[in-house]
Amino acid sequence: MMKTPPPHLVPSRAAKRAHFDPETIFPILDEALYCTISYAVDNKPYSIPTAFVRYEDKIYIHGSVGSHFIREIEKGIPVCISVTLMDALVVAKSAFSHSVNYRAVIMFAKAEKIESIDDKIRSFEWLTNKMVPGSWDYLRPVTESEVRKTTALAFSIEEASAKIRTGMPNDEQEDKALPIWSGIIPFKTQRMPFVPDETSLDIAMPPHLLALNAI
C-alpha cells in the first residue's frame, strides 16, 4: 500500500473518515461479495457489478472470454473499483441530517490478465470458496475447456482507500430538543434457509452447506 495517498484517494468531504491501511481495507473487501468496476471506452462510461475475491494484495474477477466488459478492461485501461457495505440507516430529526453508516473501499488499478491455467484455476477456487465456503472440493472439478472459456483478471490493491461512517445522527444543536425520534436502523446481510432444486430433493445436504446454513 502507498505511504502517502494521492489526492484522488482523499475524500473531499469528511476526510477524517478515510483509511489507507490494509488492516482496514482488506476486511471490507473480504466481507463484500461483489464490487462495481467503472471504466470509460470511446468517451462512454460503463459501470459493471461483478463477484470478486481478495487474495493477499490483489483482487480477482472472472468472466467469459466473449464478454465486452472483460475484453475491454483486460487491455489494461484504468478502472475504478468500488465496494460498499451498508450497516445502518441513520435517522435524524431532520431530513437534511439523515445519513447511513457504511464501510466502503475505492480502488484505482489496471487489470493483469492471468495466463497460466494453474493460476486461473486457483483464482476460481478462491472465488468459489468465498461465495460458498468449503464448496470447491465438493463440486465436480472444472474442465480445461471451462477454464479456457473463462478470463481471470487480477487488480493490485496498492492504490486504495476506505471510508467509514459509524455512530448516531449528527443533528443540529437546535434540533436535539425536538420531540422527534432519532437513532439508527441497523442492517444485516445474511444467508436465508437454502432451497434445493428438483434434482437435489433426495440428496443430503453436504457438511459445508449444513455449517453455512447454521450461521
PDB file of C-alpha atoms in Angstrom:
ATOM      1  CA  MET A   1       0.000   0.000   0.000  1.00  0.00           C
ATOM      2  CA  MET A   2       1.155   3.554  -0.669  1.00  0.00           C
ATOM      3  CA  LYS A   3       2.740   5.586   2.150  1.00  0.00           C
ATOM      4  CA  THR A   4       1.254   8.930   1.073  1.00  0.00           C
ATOM      5  CA  PRO A   5      -2.158   8.718  -0.612  1.00  0.00           C
ATOM      6  CA  PRO A   6      -2.560  10.697  -3.855  1.00  0.00           C
ATOM      7  CA  PRO A   7      -5.157  13.490  -3.819  1.00  0.00           C
ATOM      8  CA  HIS A   8      -7.765  11.488  -5.750  1.00  0.00           C
ATOM      9  CA  LEU A   9      -7.913   8.943  -2.900  1.00  0.00           C
ATOM     10  CA  VAL A  10      -8.574  11.548  -0.202  1.00  0.00           C
ATOM     11  CA  PRO A  11     -12.301  12.338   0.246  1.00  0.00           C
ATOM     12  CA  SER A  12     -13.302  15.936  -0.348  1.00  0.00           C
ATOM     13  CA  ARG A  13     -15.866  15.613   2.477  1.00  0.00           C
ATOM     14  CA  ALA A  14     -15.287  14.051   5.911  1.00  0.00           C
ATOM     15  CA  ALA A  15     -11.674  13.201   5.120  1.00  0.00           C
ATOM     16  CA  LYS A  16     -11.189  12.103   8.735  1.00  0.00           C
ATOM     17  CA  ARG A  17     -13.246   9.018   7.880  1.00  0.00           C
ATOM     18  CA  ALA A  18     -10.672   7.870   5.313  1.00  0.00           C
ATOM     19  CA  HIS A  19      -8.294   4.975   5.946  1.00  0.00           C
ATOM     20  CA  PHE A  20      -5.398   3.804   3.813  1.00  0.00           C
ATOM     21  CA  ASP A  21      -4.103   0.786   5.747  1.00  0.00           C
ATOM     22  CA  PRO A  22      -4.586  -2.877   4.749  1.00  0.00           C
ATOM     23  CA  GLU A  23      -5.895  -3.693   8.230  1.00  0.00           C
ATOM     24  CA  THR A  24      -8.970  -1.575   7.461  1.00  0.00           C
ATOM     25  CA  ILE A  25      -9.295  -2.149   3.712  1.00  0.00           C
ATOM     26  CA  PHE A  26      -8.828  -5.926   3.499  1.00  0.00           C
ATOM     27  CA  PRO A  27     -11.673  -6.945   5.892  1.00  0.00           C
ATOM     28  CA  ILE A  28     -14.152  -4.817   3.911  1.00  0.00           C
ATOM     29  CA  LEU A  29     -13.067  -6.479   0.671  1.00  0.00           C
ATOM     30  CA  ASP A  30     -13.269  -9.912   2.285  1.00  0.00           C
ATOM     31  CA  GLU A  31     -16.818  -9.376   3.572  1.00  0.00           C
ATOM     32  CA  ALA A  32     -18.232  -7.945   0.338  1.00  0.00           C
ATOM     33  CA  LEU A  33     -19.446 -10.449  -2.250  1.00  0.00           C
ATOM     34  CA  TYR A  34     -19.349  -8.130  -5.248  1.00  0.00           C
ATOM     35  CA  CYS A  35     -17.704  -4.952  -6.455  1.00  0.00           C
ATOM     36  CA  THR A  36     -18.523  -2.441  -9.180  1.00  0.00           C
ATOM     37  CA  ILE A  37     -15.901  -1.793 -11.855  1.00  0.00           C
ATOM     38  CA  SER A  38     -16.122   1.530 -13.688  1.00  0.00           C
ATOM     39  CA  TYR A  39     -14.233   2.484 -16.834  1.00  0.00           C
ATOM     40  CA  ALA A  40     -14.579   4.555 -19.984  1.00  0.00           C
ATOM     41  CA  VAL A  41     -14.357   3.490 -23.649  1.00  0.00           C
ATOM     42  CA  ASP A  42     -14.738   5.963 -26.524  1.00  0.00           C
ATOM     43  CA  ASN A  43     -15.810   8.642 -24.030  1.00  0.00           C
ATOM     44  CA  LYS A  44     -18.687   6.490 -22.799  1.00  0.00           C
ATOM     45  CA  PRO A  45     -18.806   5.491 -19.122  1.00  0.00           C
ATOM     46  CA  TYR A  46     -19.507   1.924 -18.016  1.00  0.00           C
ATOM     47  CA  SER A  47     -20.097   0.562 -14.526  1.00  0.00           C
ATOM     48  CA  ILE A  48     -20.356  -3.220 -14.091  1.00  0.00           C
ATOM     49  CA  PRO A  49     -21.107  -5.149 -10.872  1.00  0.00           C
ATOM     50  CA  THR A  50     -19.247  -8.443 -10.569  1.00  0.00           C
ATOM     51  CA  ALA A  51     -18.244 -11.024  -7.966  1.00  0.00           C
ATOM     52  CA  PHE A  52     -14.660 -10.826  -6.738  1.00  0.00           C
ATOM     53  CA  VAL A  53     -12.255 -12.290  -4.229  1.00  0.00           C
ATOM     54  CA  ARG A  54      -9.202 -10.881  -2.484  1.00  0.00           C
ATOM     55  CA  TYR A  55      -6.074 -12.988  -2.174  1.00  0.00           C
ATOM     56  CA  GLU A  56      -3.118 -11.312  -0.488  1.00  0.00           C
ATOM     57  CA  ASP A  57      -2.660  -7.851  -2.063  1.00  0.00           C
ATOM     58  CA  LYS A  58      -4.801  -8.352  -5.179  1.00  0.00           C
ATOM     59  CA  ILE A  59      -8.433  -8.877  -6.055  1.00  0.00           C
ATOM     60  CA  TYR A  60      -9.541 -11.309  -8.758  1.00  0.00           C
ATOM     61  CA  ILE A  61     -12.560 -11.426 -11.052  1.00  0.00           C
ATOM     62  CA  HIS A  62     -13.673 -13.880 -13.738  1.00  0.00           C
ATOM     63  CA  GLY A  63     -15.739 -13.551 -16.871  1.00  0.00           C
ATOM     64  CA  SER A  64     -16.465 -15.070 -20.245  1.00  0.00           C
ATOM     65  CA  VAL A  65     -13.759 -14.620 -22.866  1.00  0.00           C
ATOM     66  CA  GLY A  66     -16.548 -13.209 -25.066  1.00  0.00           C
ATOM     67  CA  SER A  67     -17.662 -10.551 -22.586  1.00  0.00           C
ATOM     68  CA  HIS A  68     -17.370  -6.994 -23.938  1.00  0.00           C
ATOM     69  CA  PHE A  69     -16.638  -5.790 -20.406  1.00  0.00           C
ATOM     70  CA  ILE A  70     -13.836  -8.309 -19.876  1.00  0.00           C
ATOM     71  CA  ARG A  71     -12.322  -7.791 -23.321  1.00  0.00           C
ATOM     72  CA  GLU A  72     -12.105  -4.034 -22.746  1.00  0.00           C
ATOM     73  CA  ILE A  73     -10.596  -3.980 -19.279  1.00  0.00           C
ATOM     74  CA  GLU A  74      -8.136  -6.819 -19.962  1.00  0.00           C
ATOM     75  CA  LYS A  75      -6.352  -4.347 -22.262  1.00  0.00           C
ATOM     76  CA  GLY A  76      -5.077  -2.608 -19.140  1.00  0.00           C
ATOM     77  CA  ILE A  77      -7.188   0.543 -19.290  1.00  0.00           C
ATOM     78  CA  PRO A  78      -7.585   2.428 -15.981  1.00  0.00           C
ATOM     79  CA  VAL A  79     -10.526   1.303 -13.874  1.00  0.00           C
ATOM     80  CA  CYS A  80     -12.110   2.433 -10.625  1.00  0.00           C
ATOM     81  CA  ILE A  81     -13.348  -0.364  -8.378  1.00  0.00           C
ATOM     82  CA  SER A  82     -15.816   0.332  -5.585  1.00  0.00           C
ATOM     83  CA  VAL A  83     -17.227  -1.755  -2.748  1.00  0.00           C
ATOM     84  CA  THR A  84     -19.835  -0.631  -0.209  1.00  0.00           C
ATOM     85  CA  LEU A  85     -21.222  -2.400   2.851  1.00  0.00           C
ATOM     86  CA  MET A  86     -24.258  -0.663   4.337  1.00  0.00           C
ATOM     87  CA  ASP A  87     -24.577  -1.154   8.102  1.00  0.00           C
ATOM     88  CA  ALA A  88     -27.451   1.110   9.163  1.00  0.00           C
ATOM     89  CA  LEU A  89     -29.820   3.877   8.203  1.00  0.00           C
ATOM     90  CA  VAL A  90     -29.085   6.949  10.287  1.00  0.00           C
ATOM     91  CA  VAL A  91     -32.421   8.578  11.125  1.00  0.00           C
ATOM     92  CA  ALA A  92     -32.056  12.156  12.288  1.00  0.00           C
ATOM     93  CA  LYS A  93     -34.550  14.745  13.484  1.00  0.00           C
ATOM     94  CA  SER A  94     -34.392  16.476  10.101  1.00  0.00           C
ATOM     95  CA  ALA A  95     -34.276  15.064   6.602  1.00  0.00           C
ATOM     96  CA  PHE A  96     -31.155  17.139   5.964  1.00  0.00           C
ATOM     97  CA  SER A  97     -29.230  15.260   8.667  1.00  0.00           C
ATOM     98  CA  HIS A  98     -30.252  11.732   7.633  1.00  0.00           C
ATOM     99  CA  SER A  99     -27.321   9.530   6.631  1.00  0.00           C
ATOM    100  CA  VAL A 100     -26.128   5.923   6.502  1.00  0.00           C
ATOM    101  CA  ASN A 101     -23.485   4.017   8.381  1.00  0.00           C
ATOM    102  CA  TYR A 102     -21.265   2.279   5.852  1.00  0.00           C
ATOM    103  CA  ARG A 103     -17.856   0.799   5.090  1.00  0.00           C
ATOM    104  CA  ALA A 104     -16.603   1.494   1.577  1.00  0.00           C
ATOM    105  CA  VAL A 105     -13.453   0.943  -0.462  1.00  0.00           C
ATOM    106  CA  ILE A 106     -12.362   2.719  -3.634  1.00  0.00           C
ATOM    107  CA  MET A 107      -9.510   1.333  -5.753  1.00  0.00           C
ATOM    108  CA  PHE A 108      -7.756   2.566  -8.863  1.00  0.00           C
ATOM    109  CA  ALA A 109      -5.965  -0.100 -10.869  1.00  0.00           C
ATOM    110  CA  LYS A 110      -5.328  -1.763 -14.211  1.00  0.00           C
ATOM    111  CA  ALA A 111      -6.126  -5.394 -14.973  1.00  0.00           C
ATOM    112  CA  GLU A 112      -3.475  -8.100 -15.120  1.00  0.00           C
ATOM    113  CA  LYS A 113      -4.631 -10.996 -17.288  1.00  0.00           C
ATOM    114  CA  ILE A 114      -3.910 -14.387 -15.716  1.00  0.00           C
ATOM    115  CA  GLU A 115      -2.481 -16.598 -18.456  1.00  0.00           C
ATOM    116  CA  SER A 116      -1.419 -19.724 -16.552  1.00  0.00           C
ATOM    117  CA  ILE A 117      -4.069 -22.443 -16.431  1.00  0.00           C
ATOM    118  CA  ASP A 118      -2.981 -23.418 -12.904  1.00  0.00           C
ATOM    119  CA  ASP A 119      -3.142 -19.810 -11.681  1.00  0.00           C
ATOM    120  CA  LYS A 120      -6.578 -19.361 -13.240  1.00  0.00           C
ATOM    121  CA  ILE A 121      -7.861 -22.498 -11.505  1.00  0.00           C
ATOM    122  CA  ARG A 122      -6.505 -21.269  -8.168  1.00  0.00           C
ATOM    123  CA  SER A 123      -8.319 -17.959  -8.604  1.00  0.00           C
ATOM    124  CA  PHE A 124     -11.531 -19.843  -9.446  1.00  0.00           C
ATOM    125  CA  GLU A 125     -11.103 -21.851  -6.238  1.00  0.00           C
ATOM    126  CA  TRP A 126     -10.613 -18.700  -4.141  1.00  0.00           C
ATOM    127  CA  LEU A 127     -13.756 -17.092  -5.540  1.00  0.00           C
ATOM    128  CA  THR A 128     -15.878 -20.243  -5.291  1.00  0.00           C
ATOM    129  CA  ASN A 129     -14.930 -20.776  -1.665  1.00  0.00           C
ATOM    130  CA  LYS A 130     -15.625 -17.142  -0.860  1.00  0.00           C
ATOM    131  CA  MET A 131     -19.147 -17.337  -2.269  1.00  0.00           C
ATOM    132  CA  VAL A 132     -19.919 -20.764  -0.767  1.00  0.00           C
ATOM    133  CA  PRO A 133     -17.227 -21.630   1.808  1.00  0.00           C
ATOM    134  CA  GLY A 134     -15.908 -25.166   1.563  1.00  0.00           C
ATOM    135  CA  SER A 135     -17.615 -25.947  -1.738  1.00  0.00           C
ATOM    136  CA  TRP A 136     -14.678 -26.237  -4.158  1.00  0.00           C
ATOM    137  CA  ASP A 137     -13.623 -29.761  -3.170  1.00  0.00           C
ATOM    138  CA  TYR A 138     -17.254 -30.962  -3.153  1.00  0.00           C
ATOM    139  CA  LEU A 139     -18.126 -29.841  -6.684  1.00  0.00           C
ATOM    140  CA  ARG A 140     -17.414 -31.537  -9.992  1.00  0.00           C
ATOM    141  CA  PRO A 141     -13.903 -30.431 -10.985  1.00  0.00           C
ATOM    142  CA  VAL A 142     -13.692 -27.736 -13.632  1.00  0.00           C
ATOM    143  CA  THR A 143     -12.644 -28.901 -17.074  1.00  0.00           C
ATOM    144  CA  GLU A 144      -9.832 -27.484 -19.156  1.00  0.00           C
ATOM    145  CA  SER A 145     -12.437 -26.340 -21.674  1.00  0.00           C
ATOM    146  CA  GLU A 146     -14.266 -24.352 -18.983  1.00  0.00           C
ATOM    147  CA  VAL A 147     -11.028 -22.749 -17.869  1.00  0.00           C
ATOM    148  CA  ARG A 148     -10.145 -21.737 -21.429  1.00  0.00           C
ATOM    149  CA  LYS A 149     -13.605 -20.200 -21.900  1.00  0.00           C
ATOM    150  CA  THR A 150     -13.066 -18.003 -18.845  1.00  0.00           C
ATOM    151  CA  THR A 151     -10.814 -14.967 -18.411  1.00  0.00           C
ATOM    152  CA  ALA A 152      -9.286 -14.307 -14.995  1.00  0.00           C
ATOM    153  CA  LEU A 153      -8.108 -10.803 -14.159  1.00  0.00           C
ATOM    154  CA  ALA A 154      -6.176  -9.519 -11.155  1.00  0.00           C
ATOM    155  CA  PHE A 155      -6.021  -5.972  -9.790  1.00  0.00           C
ATOM    156  CA  SER A 156      -3.460  -4.652  -7.331  1.00  0.00           C
ATOM    157  CA  ILE A 157      -4.836  -3.125  -4.118  1.00  0.00           C
ATOM    158  CA  GLU A 158      -1.848  -0.765  -3.994  1.00  0.00           C
ATOM    159  CA  GLU A 159      -3.899   2.365  -4.744  1.00  0.00           C
ATOM    160  CA  ALA A 160      -6.923   2.080  -2.470  1.00  0.00           C
ATOM    161  CA  SER A 161      -8.723   3.857   0.344  1.00  0.00           C
ATOM    162  CA  ALA A 162     -11.528   3.041   2.736  1.00  0.00           C
ATOM    163  CA  LYS A 163     -14.142   5.393   4.112  1.00  0.00           C
ATOM    164  CA  ILE A 164     -16.246   4.503   7.127  1.00  0.00           C
ATOM    165  CA  ARG A 165     -19.149   6.116   8.964  1.00  0.00           C
ATOM    166  CA  THR A 166     -20.367   4.837  12.319  1.00  0.00           C
ATOM    167  CA  GLY A 167     -22.484   6.163  15.143  1.00  0.00           C
ATOM    168  CA  MET A 168     -25.616   8.152  15.706  1.00  0.00           C
ATOM    169  CA  PRO A 169     -27.113  11.113  13.809  1.00  0.00           C
ATOM    170  CA  ASN A 170     -25.306  14.436  13.784  1.00  0.00           C
ATOM    171  CA  ASP A 171     -28.329  16.610  14.484  1.00  0.00           C
ATOM    172  CA  GLU A 172     -28.079  20.362  14.567  1.00  0.00           C
ATOM    173  CA  GLN A 173     -27.763  21.621  18.132  1.00  0.00           C
ATOM    174  CA  GLU A 174     -31.085  23.460  17.942  1.00  0.00           C
ATOM    175  CA  ASP A 175     -32.846  20.264  16.772  1.00  0.00           C
ATOM    176  CA  LYS A 176     -31.751  17.997  19.613  1.00  0.00           C
ATOM    177  CA  ALA A 177     -34.575  19.039  21.944  1.00  0.00           C
ATOM    178  CA  LEU A 178     -37.290  18.398  19.353  1.00  0.00           C
ATOM    179  CA  PRO A 179     -39.796  15.617  20.233  1.00  0.00           C
ATOM    180  CA  ILE A 180     -38.825  13.661  17.098  1.00  0.00           C
ATOM    181  CA  TRP A 181     -37.394  10.134  17.268  1.00  0.00           C
ATOM    182  CA  SER A 182     -33.826   9.760  16.036  1.00  0.00           C
ATOM    183  CA  GLY A 183     -31.340   6.915  16.039  1.00  0.00           C
ATOM    184  CA  ILE A 184     -30.168   4.140  13.723  1.00  0.00           C
ATOM    185  CA  ILE A 185     -31.891   1.271  11.914  1.00  0.00           C
ATOM    186  CA  PRO A 186     -29.232  -1.475  11.610  1.00  0.00           C
ATOM    187  CA  PHE A 187     -28.950  -3.728   8.568  1.00  0.00           C
ATOM    188  CA  LYS A 188     -27.668  -7.287   8.488  1.00  0.00           C
ATOM    189  CA  THR A 189     -26.861  -9.283   5.377  1.00  0.00           C
ATOM    190  CA  GLN A 190     -27.400 -12.981   5.948  1.00  0.00           C
ATOM    191  CA  ARG A 191     -27.996 -16.209   4.075  1.00  0.00           C
ATOM    192  CA  MET A 192     -31.585 -17.443   4.320  1.00  0.00           C
ATOM    193  CA  PRO A 193     -32.635 -21.140   4.529  1.00  0.00           C
ATOM    194  CA  PHE A 194     -31.422 -22.999   1.449  1.00  0.00           C
ATOM    195  CA  VAL A 195     -33.893 -24.217  -1.194  1.00  0.00           C
ATOM    196  CA  PRO A 196     -32.919 -27.306  -3.247  1.00  0.00           C
ATOM    197  CA  ASP A 197     -33.759 -27.560  -6.925  1.00  0.00           C
ATOM    198  CA  GLU A 198     -35.729 -30.532  -8.252  1.00  0.00           C
ATOM    199  CA  THR A 199     -32.576 -32.585  -8.917  1.00  0.00           C
ATOM    200  CA  SER A 200     -31.449 -32.275  -5.287  1.00  0.00           C
ATOM    201  CA  LEU A 201     -34.626 -33.099  -3.349  1.00  0.00           C
ATOM    202  CA  ASP A 202     -33.309 -36.540  -2.359  1.00  0.00           C
ATOM    203  CA  ILE A 203     -29.657 -35.550  -1.920  1.00  0.00           C
ATOM    204  CA  ALA A 204     -28.402 -34.971   1.611  1.00  0.00           C
ATOM    205  CA  MET A 205     -27.032 -31.529   2.238  1.00  0.00           C
ATOM    206  CA  PRO A 206     -23.222 -31.769   2.458  1.00  0.00           C
ATOM    207  CA  PRO A 207     -21.403 -30.750   5.656  1.00  0.00           C
ATOM    208  CA  HIS A 208     -20.073 -27.455   4.267  1.00  0.00           C
ATOM    209  CA  LEU A 209     -23.613 -26.318   3.410  1.00  0.00           C
ATOM    210  CA  LEU A 210     -25.009 -27.532   6.737  1.00  0.00           C
ATOM    211  CA  ALA A 211     -22.374 -25.449   8.502  1.00  0.00           C
ATOM    212  CA  LEU A 212     -23.140 -22.434   6.335  1.00  0.00           C
ATOM    213  CA  ASN A 213     -26.898 -22.844   6.791  1.00  0.00           C
ATOM    214  CA  ALA A 214     -26.432 -22.782  10.554  1.00  0.00           C
ATOM    215  CA  ILE A 215     -24.744 -19.369  10.579  1.00  0.00           C
TER     216      ILE A 215
END
